[in-house]
Amino acid sequence: MKRIYLLNLILVSSILFPWIPSVATAPQLRPEWFVLIVGIAMFPVSRRALASKVALWTALTFLAYAVSLVYGFVVIGSAVDISDMTEMMKPLLYFLFFIFAASGRHTMAEYHGLLRIAIFSLVVAAVITLIQFFAPDRVAPLLRLWADDERIYSYELVRATGTLGNPNDLGFMMTIAFTLVLFTLESGLLPKRLSQALLLCCFAAVFATGSRTGMITLASVIIVYVYMGVKASKVIVVVAGALTFLAFWIFDEVLSHLVIAEGLVERVNTFSFLESDLPWQTRLELVSEMIPLIAESPVFGHGPAKMTFELGANIDNEYMLTLYRSGIIGLIATVGLVFALAMQYRRVVTSPRSLPRSMQQFAIASLVAAGLFAITAGIFLSFRLFGLLTVLWTVTAYVRSSGASENLDAPGDQPYFSGYMAAPGRP
């Protein structure tokens, strides 16, 4: 048994496996959590991972959440609930994902295999998404594994819930899928024609979710890709502009006249009149009404999960939600932890056209997309989405060079490598 096998299983589970029901008074459980526990029990943990910046930011985040919990209980009088413990465990859970991935020294062959498994798992989710959008009856028994309600029918030809049970979360997962395929397109990880076909599938799946935030994050990824990969090439800019114009023309002249795409077209068109869109206006009103509550305790917040009041039940802005729960200290710590995980690639350097280099760019693009998605949805608060990103970000920074020791899971403080050499001035 190798560590990489369990990492592969964790990725597949995060993308495709449904929740495990528990007793009525307890939260549901994730299969990948059990795999993670088994892995940590079986394999040694690197002291270097425990002494990393990620470990420091995890401790600060947990401490900030704990302070807000105590402050809310003692000073404000907020009742302590079991859900508070759930929120406080999130940074610790992500840290366990981190140390399990960071404690292994993975070969390039293992790394290639892990990314291929991640891509194909995401594409399977994309295919299920597209089938549900056009014909939910065909996959209804399968969809009930993730969301056993009637929304799978009411969303027909408008929104897909797929393997997440929530169209907005699914929209971001499909953005991750598109980003992963896009930034590995030129790396040779998969045959180029196949990668292009998968890229188109993931692109269409984002729109099939009907998630407007997902569409915005998709656009942000494309902008980052053009900026980082194409730079000032006039030919590519002209071609990209022409394709963009063509896409708008197809949408306006073709899709808008098809009955089968009527629901999707109507949802996309809401971008042009958000000021009168009721769901969007409701979100803005809830956020504005939450500001006075945040002002009551801006530094320490009210406690990690004090969302029993009616107003806060529908807050989708993760920044405002964290400010209310854990105050300024909690928001700073949470953002710091996210950045520490995403920016791990800076510990190594690679050749410009290597796969790890492509994945470093993936980390930047996915971080930008996550930052935008958190405005109207949530990344850090979603076990599956942030767990998936944590593994992908971390494994990229802990791939060993071809000349490193074959003792892949030996404990110790030896430096890790990615691509060809360690970064100057970095451990």
Short mmCIF file of C-alpha atoms in Angstrom, two decimals:
data_model
loop_
_atom_site.label_atom_id
_atom_site.label_comp_id
_atom_site.label_asym_id
_atom_site.label_seq_id
_atom_site.Cartn_x
_atom_site.Cartn_y
_atom_site.Cartn_z
CA MET A 1 0.00 0.00 0.00
CA LYS A 2 1.28 3.44 -0.94
CA ARG A 3 0.22 6.83 0.30
CA ILE A 4 -0.61 7.92 -3.26
CA TYR A 5 -3.31 5.25 -3.54
CA LEU A 6 -5.17 6.72 -0.58
CA LEU A 7 -4.73 10.25 -1.97
CA ASN A 8 -6.30 9.06 -5.22
CA LEU A 9 -9.20 7.56 -3.29
CA ILE A 10 -9.64 10.80 -1.32
CA LEU A 11 -9.92 12.78 -4.58
CA VAL A 12 -12.41 10.35 -6.12
CA SER A 13 -14.48 10.35 -2.94
CA SER A 14 -14.51 14.15 -2.69
CA ILE A 15 -15.78 14.44 -6.26
CA LEU A 16 -18.12 11.48 -6.68
CA PHE A 17 -19.07 9.82 -3.40
CA PRO A 18 -22.26 10.89 -1.55
CA TRP A 19 -22.47 11.71 2.14
CA ILE A 20 -22.89 8.91 4.67
CA PRO A 21 -26.13 9.38 6.68
CA SER A 22 -25.86 9.15 10.46
CA VAL A 23 -28.32 9.35 13.33
CA ALA A 24 -30.87 12.14 13.12
CA THR A 25 -29.18 14.37 15.72
CA ALA A 26 -25.67 14.08 14.25
CA PRO A 27 -24.19 15.53 11.04
CA GLN A 28 -23.59 13.40 7.97
CA LEU A 29 -20.11 12.03 7.36
CA ARG A 30 -17.77 11.97 4.35
CA PRO A 31 -16.12 8.70 3.12
CA GLU A 32 -12.79 10.47 2.43
CA TRP A 33 -12.50 11.37 6.12
CA PHE A 34 -12.23 7.69 7.00
CA VAL A 35 -9.65 7.17 4.27
CA LEU A 36 -7.70 10.12 5.67
CA ILE A 37 -7.75 8.70 9.21
CA VAL A 38 -6.53 5.32 7.94
CA GLY A 39 -3.76 7.00 5.95
CA ILE A 40 -2.49 9.07 8.86
CA ALA A 41 -2.51 5.96 11.05
CA MET A 42 -0.58 3.91 8.45
CA PHE A 43 2.05 6.38 7.25
CA PRO A 44 4.52 8.63 9.11
CA VAL A 45 4.01 12.38 9.35
CA SER A 46 6.79 14.72 8.29
CA ARG A 47 8.13 17.10 10.93
CA ARG A 48 8.63 19.64 8.17
CA ALA A 49 4.87 19.64 7.44
CA LEU A 50 4.12 20.16 11.13
CA ALA A 51 6.49 23.15 11.21
CA SER A 52 5.20 24.76 7.99
CA LYS A 53 3.41 28.07 7.47
CA VAL A 54 0.23 26.10 6.86
CA ALA A 55 0.53 24.64 10.37
CA LEU A 56 1.03 28.12 11.83
CA TRP A 57 -2.00 29.57 10.05
CA THR A 58 -4.10 26.55 11.06
CA ALA A 59 -3.23 27.14 14.71
CA LEU A 60 -4.07 30.85 14.38
CA THR A 61 -7.41 30.07 12.68
CA PHE A 62 -8.41 27.53 15.32
CA LEU A 63 -7.38 29.94 18.07
CA ALA A 64 -9.40 32.77 16.48
CA TYR A 65 -12.47 30.53 16.27
CA ALA A 66 -12.01 29.43 19.89
CA VAL A 67 -11.67 33.03 21.11
CA SER A 68 -14.83 34.04 19.24
CA LEU A 69 -16.69 31.10 20.74
CA VAL A 70 -15.66 31.99 24.30
CA TYR A 71 -16.25 35.71 23.75
CA GLY A 72 -19.69 35.10 22.28
CA PHE A 73 -20.66 32.86 25.20
CA VAL A 74 -19.19 34.93 28.06
CA VAL A 75 -19.62 38.52 26.87
CA ILE A 76 -22.53 38.47 24.39
CA GLY A 77 -24.41 35.55 25.90
CA SER A 78 -24.62 33.46 22.75
CA ALA A 79 -25.60 29.85 23.39
CA VAL A 80 -23.01 27.21 22.52
CA ASP A 81 -24.22 24.59 20.06
CA ILE A 82 -22.75 21.37 18.68
CA SER A 83 -22.54 23.11 15.29
CA ASP A 84 -19.91 25.42 16.80
CA MET A 85 -17.65 22.42 17.23
CA THR A 86 -18.25 21.46 13.59
CA GLU A 87 -17.08 24.86 12.39
CA MET A 88 -14.02 24.81 14.61
CA MET A 89 -13.02 21.41 13.29
CA LYS A 90 -12.89 22.61 9.65
CA PRO A 91 -9.39 24.16 9.77
CA LEU A 92 -8.14 21.09 11.61
CA LEU A 93 -9.67 18.78 9.00
CA TYR A 94 -8.03 20.69 6.14
CA PHE A 95 -4.75 20.58 8.07
CA LEU A 96 -5.01 16.79 8.27
CA PHE A 97 -5.47 16.67 4.49
CA PHE A 98 -2.42 18.90 4.19
CA ILE A 99 -0.09 16.90 6.43
CA PHE A 100 -1.12 13.60 4.84
CA ALA A 101 -0.32 14.90 1.35
CA ALA A 102 2.75 16.91 2.44
CA SER A 103 4.34 14.03 4.35
CA GLY A 104 4.79 11.96 1.20
CA ARG A 105 7.51 12.37 -1.40
CA HIS A 106 5.62 11.47 -4.54
CA THR A 107 7.28 10.44 -7.79
CA MET A 108 6.46 12.29 -11.00
CA ALA A 109 4.78 9.12 -12.30
CA GLU A 110 2.55 9.00 -9.20
CA TYR A 111 1.82 12.71 -9.58
CA HIS A 112 0.80 12.26 -13.22
CA GLY A 113 -1.47 9.38 -12.23
CA LEU A 114 -3.12 11.38 -9.45
CA LEU A 115 -3.88 14.30 -11.78
CA ARG A 116 -5.31 11.97 -14.43
CA ILE A 117 -7.58 10.36 -11.85
CA ALA A 118 -8.66 13.80 -10.62
CA ILE A 119 -9.43 14.93 -14.18
CA PHE A 120 -11.41 11.85 -15.14
CA SER A 121 -13.35 11.90 -11.85
CA LEU A 122 -14.27 15.52 -12.48
CA VAL A 123 -15.24 14.72 -16.07
CA VAL A 124 -17.51 11.91 -14.86
CA ALA A 125 -19.18 14.47 -12.60
CA ALA A 126 -19.44 16.83 -15.60
CA VAL A 127 -21.09 14.13 -17.73
CA ILE A 128 -23.61 13.40 -14.96
CA THR A 129 -24.27 17.14 -14.77
CA LEU A 130 -24.96 17.42 -18.49
CA ILE A 131 -27.23 14.35 -18.51
CA GLN A 132 -29.20 15.71 -15.57
CA PHE A 133 -29.63 19.07 -17.27
CA PHE A 134 -31.19 17.59 -20.38
CA ALA A 135 -32.83 14.41 -19.02
CA PRO A 136 -32.98 14.16 -15.21
CA ASP A 137 -35.27 11.13 -15.38
CA ARG A 138 -32.45 9.07 -16.86
CA VAL A 139 -30.19 9.60 -13.86
CA ALA A 140 -32.80 10.26 -11.15
CA PRO A 141 -32.01 7.10 -9.08
CA LEU A 142 -28.32 8.02 -9.19
CA LEU A 143 -28.96 11.67 -8.27
CA ARG A 144 -30.93 10.65 -5.21
CA LEU A 145 -27.68 9.41 -3.69
CA TRP A 146 -26.62 13.06 -3.34
CA ALA A 147 -29.91 14.95 -2.94
CA ASP A 148 -33.08 13.02 -2.22
CA ASP A 149 -35.59 15.73 -3.06
CA GLU A 150 -37.70 16.97 -5.95
CA ARG A 151 -35.32 19.75 -7.02
CA ILE A 152 -33.77 17.40 -9.56
CA TYR A 153 -37.03 17.70 -11.51
CA SER A 154 -37.81 21.37 -10.94
CA TYR A 155 -34.32 22.26 -12.19
CA GLU A 156 -34.82 20.43 -15.52
CA LEU A 157 -33.34 22.40 -18.46
CA VAL A 158 -32.33 25.17 -16.01
CA ARG A 159 -29.93 23.88 -13.33
CA ALA A 160 -28.13 20.65 -12.48
CA THR A 161 -27.22 19.54 -8.96
CA GLY A 162 -25.01 16.60 -10.01
CA THR A 163 -22.72 14.87 -7.52
CA LEU A 164 -22.86 17.70 -4.99
CA GLY A 165 -26.61 18.11 -4.57
CA ASN A 166 -26.23 21.90 -4.80
CA PRO A 167 -26.06 23.71 -8.15
CA ASN A 168 -23.84 26.54 -6.91
CA ASP A 169 -21.27 24.22 -5.32
CA LEU A 170 -21.41 22.07 -8.43
CA GLY A 171 -20.77 25.16 -10.54
CA PHE A 172 -17.49 25.78 -8.74
CA MET A 173 -16.47 22.12 -8.89
CA MET A 174 -16.96 22.26 -12.65
CA THR A 175 -14.85 25.43 -12.67
CA ILE A 176 -12.10 23.46 -10.89
CA ALA A 177 -12.48 20.76 -13.54
CA PHE A 178 -12.18 23.29 -16.36
CA THR A 179 -9.17 24.95 -14.70
CA LEU A 180 -7.35 21.67 -14.15
CA VAL A 181 -7.80 20.56 -17.76
CA LEU A 182 -6.98 24.02 -19.13
CA PHE A 183 -3.70 24.47 -17.27
CA THR A 184 -2.49 20.95 -18.08
CA LEU A 185 -3.49 21.22 -21.75
CA GLU A 186 0.05 21.80 -23.01
CA SER A 187 1.81 19.57 -20.47
CA GLY A 188 1.30 16.25 -22.25
CA LEU A 189 -0.59 14.80 -19.30
CA LEU A 190 -3.32 13.66 -21.70
CA PRO A 191 -3.49 13.55 -25.50
CA LYS A 192 -4.20 17.08 -26.67
CA ARG A 193 -7.36 16.24 -28.64
CA LEU A 194 -8.77 14.38 -25.66
CA SER A 195 -7.93 17.29 -23.36
CA GLN A 196 -9.71 19.70 -25.70
CA ALA A 197 -12.82 17.50 -25.70
CA LEU A 198 -12.76 17.26 -21.89
CA LEU A 199 -12.27 21.01 -21.65
CA LEU A 200 -15.40 21.60 -23.74
CA CYS A 201 -17.34 19.15 -21.58
CA CYS A 202 -16.33 20.92 -18.36
CA PHE A 203 -17.06 24.34 -19.89
CA ALA A 204 -20.59 23.25 -20.83
CA ALA A 205 -21.09 21.67 -17.40
CA VAL A 206 -20.50 25.02 -15.65
CA PHE A 207 -23.40 26.51 -17.62
CA ALA A 208 -25.52 23.41 -17.03
CA THR A 209 -25.37 24.10 -13.29
CA GLY A 210 -26.97 27.49 -13.92
CA SER A 211 -24.62 28.96 -11.29
CA ARG A 212 -24.05 32.60 -12.18
CA THR A 213 -21.17 32.77 -9.71
CA GLY A 214 -19.73 29.69 -11.39
CA MET A 215 -19.91 31.47 -14.74
CA ILE A 216 -18.06 34.46 -13.26
CA THR A 217 -15.35 32.24 -11.77
CA LEU A 218 -15.05 30.47 -15.13
CA ALA A 219 -14.43 33.82 -16.82
CA SER A 220 -11.85 34.73 -14.17
CA VAL A 221 -9.94 31.51 -14.85
CA ILE A 222 -9.85 32.23 -18.58
CA ILE A 223 -8.57 35.77 -17.91
CA VAL A 224 -5.82 34.44 -15.62
CA TYR A 225 -4.87 31.84 -18.23
CA VAL A 226 -4.58 34.45 -20.97
CA TYR A 227 -2.59 36.76 -18.71
CA MET A 228 -0.18 34.10 -17.48
CA GLY A 229 0.14 31.93 -20.54
CA VAL A 230 -0.41 34.14 -23.58
CA LYS A 231 0.67 37.56 -22.31
CA ALA A 232 0.85 40.08 -25.20
CA SER A 233 0.59 37.81 -28.25
CA LYS A 234 -1.44 39.94 -30.68
CA VAL A 235 -2.46 36.97 -32.82
CA ILE A 236 -3.88 35.05 -29.84
CA VAL A 237 -5.64 38.15 -28.53
CA VAL A 238 -7.31 38.66 -31.92
CA VAL A 239 -8.31 34.99 -32.14
CA ALA A 240 -9.64 35.01 -28.57
CA GLY A 241 -11.62 38.16 -29.32
CA ALA A 242 -13.10 36.61 -32.44
CA LEU A 243 -14.07 33.43 -30.57
CA THR A 244 -15.64 35.47 -27.78
CA PHE A 245 -17.70 37.42 -30.32
CA LEU A 246 -18.71 34.13 -31.97
CA ALA A 247 -19.81 32.70 -28.62
CA PHE A 248 -21.98 35.75 -27.92
CA TRP A 249 -23.46 35.51 -31.44
CA ILE A 250 -24.29 31.81 -31.04
CA PHE A 251 -25.90 32.50 -27.67
CA ASP A 252 -27.98 35.42 -28.98
CA GLU A 253 -28.92 34.08 -32.41
CA VAL A 254 -29.08 30.32 -31.87
CA LEU A 255 -29.52 29.24 -28.23
CA SER A 256 -31.96 32.01 -27.39
CA HIS A 257 -34.37 30.60 -30.00
CA LEU A 258 -34.17 26.95 -28.85
CA VAL A 259 -36.87 25.71 -26.50
CA ILE A 260 -34.48 23.22 -24.93
CA ALA A 261 -32.15 26.04 -23.81
CA GLU A 262 -34.88 28.48 -22.74
CA GLY A 263 -34.31 28.09 -19.00
CA LEU A 264 -30.54 28.47 -19.27
CA VAL A 265 -30.80 31.50 -21.56
CA GLU A 266 -33.22 33.16 -19.16
CA ARG A 267 -30.85 32.60 -16.23
CA VAL A 268 -27.79 33.89 -18.11
CA ASN A 269 -29.76 36.95 -19.25
CA THR A 270 -30.32 37.92 -15.61
CA PHE A 271 -26.76 39.31 -15.66
CA SER A 272 -28.16 42.28 -17.60
CA PHE A 273 -30.82 43.17 -15.01
CA LEU A 274 -29.45 42.09 -11.63
CA GLU A 275 -30.88 45.26 -10.09
CA SER A 276 -34.36 43.76 -10.52
CA ASP A 277 -33.48 40.11 -9.94
CA LEU A 278 -35.29 39.10 -6.73
CA PRO A 279 -32.88 36.38 -5.48
CA TRP A 280 -29.88 38.64 -6.07
CA GLN A 281 -31.55 41.62 -4.39
CA THR A 282 -32.53 39.42 -1.44
CA ARG A 283 -28.89 38.44 -0.95
CA LEU A 284 -27.80 42.07 -1.00
CA GLU A 285 -30.50 43.05 1.48
CA LEU A 286 -29.53 40.26 3.88
CA VAL A 287 -25.88 41.30 3.73
CA SER A 288 -26.74 44.96 4.34
CA GLU A 289 -28.95 44.01 7.30
CA MET A 290 -26.12 41.93 8.72
CA ILE A 291 -23.70 44.87 8.90
CA PRO A 292 -25.18 46.30 12.16
CA LEU A 293 -24.92 42.84 13.75
CA ILE A 294 -21.26 42.60 12.74
CA ALA A 295 -20.71 46.08 14.20
CA GLU A 296 -21.90 44.79 17.59
CA SER A 297 -18.77 42.64 17.85
CA PRO A 298 -16.41 43.42 14.96
CA VAL A 299 -13.18 42.05 16.43
CA PHE A 300 -14.16 38.72 17.99
CA GLY A 301 -17.52 38.01 16.38
CA HIS A 302 -20.44 36.10 17.89
CA GLY A 303 -19.12 32.54 17.70
CA PRO A 304 -18.26 30.12 14.86
CA ALA A 305 -21.78 28.91 14.01
CA LYS A 306 -24.23 31.30 15.63
CA MET A 307 -26.60 31.25 12.66
CA THR A 308 -29.85 30.35 14.44
CA PHE A 309 -31.42 33.73 13.72
CA GLU A 310 -33.63 33.96 10.62
CA LEU A 311 -31.61 36.69 8.91
CA GLY A 312 -28.33 34.79 8.81
CA ALA A 313 -29.79 31.55 7.52
CA ASN A 314 -29.44 32.65 3.90
CA ILE A 315 -26.17 34.59 3.98
CA ASP A 316 -24.10 33.39 1.05
CA ASN A 317 -21.24 35.92 1.30
CA GLU A 318 -18.52 33.95 3.07
CA TYR A 319 -16.55 37.05 4.02
CA MET A 320 -19.55 38.59 5.80
CA LEU A 321 -20.44 35.24 7.33
CA THR A 322 -16.94 34.81 8.77
CA LEU A 323 -16.96 38.40 10.06
CA TYR A 324 -20.19 37.71 11.90
CA ARG A 325 -19.09 34.38 13.30
CA SER A 326 -15.44 35.05 14.13
CA GLY A 327 -14.87 38.76 13.65
CA ILE A 328 -11.88 40.45 12.07
CA ILE A 329 -9.41 38.09 13.73
CA GLY A 330 -11.24 35.08 12.32
CA LEU A 331 -11.46 36.52 8.83
CA ILE A 332 -7.75 37.41 8.74
CA ALA A 333 -6.78 33.97 10.02
CA THR A 334 -9.07 32.14 7.59
CA VAL A 335 -7.84 34.11 4.57
CA GLY A 336 -4.25 33.60 5.74
CA LEU A 337 -4.75 29.83 5.92
CA VAL A 338 -6.29 29.72 2.44
CA PHE A 339 -3.38 31.73 1.01
CA ALA A 340 -0.82 29.57 2.82
CA LEU A 341 -2.31 26.43 1.26
CA ALA A 342 -2.66 27.87 -2.24
CA MET A 343 0.79 29.49 -2.30
CA GLN A 344 2.73 26.36 -1.37
CA TYR A 345 4.04 26.19 -4.93
CA ARG A 346 6.44 29.05 -4.13
CA ARG A 347 8.65 26.63 -2.22
CA VAL A 348 9.86 25.13 -5.51
CA VAL A 349 10.91 26.17 -9.00
CA THR A 350 10.42 24.25 -12.21
CA SER A 351 11.11 24.58 -15.89
CA PRO A 352 8.56 26.83 -17.66
CA ARG A 353 6.91 23.97 -19.61
CA SER A 354 6.90 21.30 -16.88
CA LEU A 355 3.71 19.88 -15.41
CA PRO A 356 4.42 21.20 -11.89
CA ARG A 357 4.82 24.66 -13.43
CA SER A 358 1.39 24.31 -15.05
CA MET A 359 -0.05 23.28 -11.70
CA GLN A 360 1.53 26.30 -10.03
CA GLN A 361 -0.46 28.42 -12.47
CA PHE A 362 -3.50 26.28 -11.68
CA ALA A 363 -3.05 27.18 -8.00
CA ILE A 364 -3.11 30.90 -8.78
CA ALA A 365 -6.13 30.66 -11.08
CA SER A 366 -8.12 28.47 -8.68
CA LEU A 367 -7.29 30.82 -5.79
CA VAL A 368 -8.61 33.81 -7.76
CA ALA A 369 -11.76 31.86 -8.65
CA ALA A 370 -12.24 30.76 -5.04
CA GLY A 371 -11.91 34.34 -3.83
CA LEU A 372 -14.69 35.42 -6.18
CA PHE A 373 -16.88 32.42 -5.45
CA ALA A 374 -16.77 33.18 -1.72
CA ILE A 375 -18.56 36.49 -2.35
CA THR A 376 -21.89 34.84 -3.18
CA ALA A 377 -21.33 31.25 -2.04
CA GLY A 378 -18.66 29.53 0.06
CA ILE A 379 -15.36 27.70 -0.37
CA PHE A 380 -13.77 27.31 3.06
CA LEU A 381 -17.09 26.23 4.56
CA SER A 382 -17.57 23.50 1.94
CA PHE A 383 -15.83 20.30 3.07
CA ARG A 384 -15.72 18.78 -0.39
CA LEU A 385 -14.62 21.79 -2.41
CA PHE A 386 -11.89 23.01 -0.10
CA GLY A 387 -10.68 19.49 0.73
CA LEU A 388 -10.27 18.85 -3.00
CA LEU A 389 -8.30 22.07 -3.50
CA THR A 390 -6.14 21.38 -0.44
CA VAL A 391 -4.98 18.03 -1.83
CA LEU A 392 -4.31 19.39 -5.34
CA TRP A 393 -2.41 22.42 -4.02
CA THR A 394 -0.35 20.38 -1.57
CA VAL A 395 0.68 17.42 -3.71
CA THR A 396 2.00 19.84 -6.36
CA ALA A 397 4.45 21.27 -3.82
CA TYR A 398 5.66 17.88 -2.61
CA VAL A 399 6.68 16.01 -5.74
CA ARG A 400 10.23 14.71 -5.49
CA SER A 401 12.82 15.07 -8.24
CA SER A 402 13.82 12.00 -10.23
CA GLY A 403 17.11 11.75 -8.35
CA ALA A 404 15.68 11.83 -4.83
CA SER A 405 15.72 8.94 -2.42
CA GLU A 406 13.37 6.04 -3.13
CA ASN A 407 12.23 5.97 0.50
CA LEU A 408 9.05 7.83 -0.30
CA ASP A 409 7.39 7.84 3.09
CA ALA A 410 10.37 8.06 5.42
CA PRO A 411 9.96 10.63 8.19
CA GLY A 412 12.48 13.42 8.59
CA ASP A 413 13.33 16.94 7.64
CA GLN A 414 14.89 16.37 4.25
CA PRO A 415 13.88 19.03 1.71
CA TYR A 416 11.26 18.18 -0.85
CA PHE A 417 11.62 18.87 -4.54
CA SER A 418 9.34 19.54 -7.46
CA GLY A 419 10.33 19.46 -11.09
CA TYR A 420 14.07 19.92 -11.33
CA MET A 421 15.52 21.74 -8.32
CA ALA A 422 14.66 23.34 -5.00
CA ALA A 423 13.89 27.01 -5.04
CA PRO A 424 16.83 29.24 -4.06
CA GLY A 425 16.55 30.44 -0.49
CA ARG A 426 13.73 28.03 0.31
CA PRO A 427 13.95 24.90 2.48
#
